[in-house]
Amino acid sequence: MSFEHLKLIEPLLKALASSGYSEATPIQVQAIPAILEKQDVLGCALTGTGKTAAFALPIIQILYQQRLTNNTRGVRALVLAPTRELAIQVADSFGKYGKHTGIRHTAIFG
C-alpha cells in the first residue's frame, strides 16, 4: 500500500519520497491509521520492518496539525527508548521524516 493511501500530509509524503520510500510495510499499514485516530497501539515486528516510521509518522502529523490550529509550545510528545543508540536512531528518524514540517526534536540520554 502506498503512503498516500494512509492519509499522510504532504510534508511527510515529500520526506518519504526523498528518502526513497514508496510502499508502506504491514506494521505501518496497521499502525498509522490507528494512531492518526489517536488510538493506542501495541505493535510487534521484526527488525528492519519500519516500526519507527509506524509511530513517528503519525505522531509528527498530529503535532504538525495541532501546531497549525493551536500554536502550542513546549514538549508535546515523549518517546522512550531502552538504549542510547536506539534513542539516537529514533531521533534521527524524526528528523528525517519531519524535515518539511518545522517540528523540532531532540534526543536526551544519560
Tab-separated table of C-alpha atoms in Angstrom:
chain	number	residue	atom	x	y	z
A	1	MET	CA	0.000	0.000	0.000
A	2	SER	CA	1.310	3.471	-0.815
A	3	PHE	CA	1.767	6.097	1.872
A	4	GLU	CA	-0.749	8.333	0.080
A	5	HIS	CA	-3.492	5.826	0.925
A	6	LEU	CA	-2.646	6.187	4.628
A	7	LYS	CA	-3.776	9.834	4.546
A	8	LEU	CA	-0.402	11.292	5.448
A	9	ILE	CA	0.112	15.012	4.903
A	10	GLU	CA	2.167	16.382	2.011
A	11	PRO	CA	5.274	17.348	4.062
A	12	LEU	CA	5.574	13.736	5.259
A	13	LEU	CA	4.971	12.306	1.792
A	14	LYS	CA	7.674	14.621	0.442
A	15	ALA	CA	10.168	13.456	3.093
A	16	LEU	CA	9.326	9.808	2.448
A	17	ALA	CA	9.748	10.221	-1.308
A	18	SER	CA	13.114	11.971	-0.906
A	19	SER	CA	14.221	9.106	1.373
A	20	GLY	CA	13.247	6.534	-1.252
A	21	TYR	CA	10.188	5.100	0.486
A	22	SER	CA	7.159	4.381	-1.696
A	23	GLU	CA	5.277	1.477	-0.132
A	24	ALA	CA	4.247	1.078	3.500
A	25	THR	CA	5.150	-2.113	5.349
A	26	PRO	CA	2.495	-4.242	7.088
A	27	ILE	CA	3.236	-2.743	10.540
A	28	GLN	CA	2.889	0.751	9.070
A	29	VAL	CA	-0.361	-0.084	7.267
A	30	GLN	CA	-1.858	-1.338	10.523
A	31	ALA	CA	-0.443	1.244	12.947
A	32	ILE	CA	-0.535	4.582	11.107
A	33	PRO	CA	-4.330	4.848	10.634
A	34	ALA	CA	-4.987	3.791	14.236
A	35	ILE	CA	-2.511	6.308	15.664
A	36	LEU	CA	-3.908	9.082	13.451
A	37	GLU	CA	-7.286	8.296	15.054
A	38	LYS	CA	-5.484	8.692	18.413
A	39	GLN	CA	-5.964	5.048	19.360
A	40	ASP	CA	-3.455	3.183	21.496
A	41	VAL	CA	-1.324	0.740	19.523
A	42	LEU	CA	0.953	-2.101	20.565
A	43	GLY	CA	2.911	-3.445	17.617
A	44	CYS	CA	5.469	-6.183	17.176
A	45	ALA	CA	7.516	-6.710	14.033
A	46	LEU	CA	10.940	-7.909	13.005
A	47	THR	CA	13.969	-5.616	12.850
A	48	GLY	CA	14.028	-3.531	9.692
A	49	THR	CA	10.286	-3.592	9.026
A	50	GLY	CA	9.616	0.092	9.705
A	51	LYS	CA	8.392	0.127	13.292
A	52	THR	CA	9.872	3.576	13.956
A	53	ALA	CA	8.104	5.083	10.942
A	54	ALA	CA	4.908	3.321	12.031
A	55	PHE	CA	4.713	5.524	15.130
A	56	ALA	CA	6.858	8.523	14.135
A	57	LEU	CA	4.915	9.482	11.004
A	58	PRO	CA	1.501	9.770	12.668
A	59	ILE	CA	2.991	11.500	15.733
A	60	ILE	CA	4.642	14.108	13.511
A	61	GLN	CA	1.411	14.582	11.564
A	62	ILE	CA	-0.659	15.073	14.717
A	63	LEU	CA	1.880	17.535	16.140
A	64	TYR	CA	2.018	19.435	12.849
A	65	GLN	CA	-1.753	19.741	12.649
A	66	GLN	CA	-2.012	20.785	16.309
A	67	ARG	CA	0.625	23.463	15.776
A	68	LEU	CA	-1.339	24.907	12.870
A	69	THR	CA	-4.550	25.162	14.893
A	70	ASN	CA	-3.396	25.748	18.488
A	71	ASN	CA	0.038	27.348	18.174
A	72	THR	CA	1.102	25.274	21.195
A	73	ARG	CA	4.643	25.280	22.522
A	74	GLY	CA	6.638	23.012	24.784
A	75	VAL	CA	7.007	19.259	24.918
A	76	ARG	CA	4.128	17.561	23.135
A	77	ALA	CA	5.447	14.019	22.679
A	78	LEU	CA	7.867	11.798	24.544
A	79	VAL	CA	9.366	8.643	23.063
A	80	LEU	CA	11.234	6.385	25.463
A	81	ALA	CA	13.935	4.047	24.192
A	82	PRO	CA	15.865	1.415	26.170
A	83	THR	CA	19.342	2.360	24.898
A	84	ARG	CA	21.285	5.457	23.912
A	85	GLU	CA	21.836	4.056	20.422
A	86	LEU	CA	18.131	3.464	19.854
A	87	ALA	CA	17.281	6.927	21.202
A	88	ILE	CA	19.666	8.475	18.669
A	89	GLN	CA	18.256	6.297	15.880
A	90	VAL	CA	14.670	7.297	16.721
A	91	ALA	CA	15.636	10.983	16.897
A	92	ASP	CA	17.335	10.721	13.502
A	93	SER	CA	14.150	9.205	12.077
A	94	PHE	CA	12.020	12.020	13.496
A	95	GLY	CA	14.393	14.495	11.865
A	96	LYS	CA	14.295	12.729	8.509
A	97	TYR	CA	10.509	12.317	8.406
A	98	GLY	CA	9.691	15.731	9.847
A	99	LYS	CA	12.195	17.813	7.903
A	100	HIS	CA	9.477	19.665	5.948
A	101	THR	CA	7.179	20.291	8.929
A	102	GLY	CA	9.180	22.621	11.168
A	103	ILE	CA	8.627	20.215	14.079
A	104	ARG	CA	11.658	20.236	16.373
A	105	HIS	CA	13.004	17.227	18.216
A	106	THR	CA	15.937	16.217	20.384
A	107	ALA	CA	17.371	13.081	21.939
A	108	ILE	CA	18.153	13.171	25.652
A	109	PHE	CA	20.053	10.343	27.286
A	110	GLY	CA	22.471	9.799	30.095
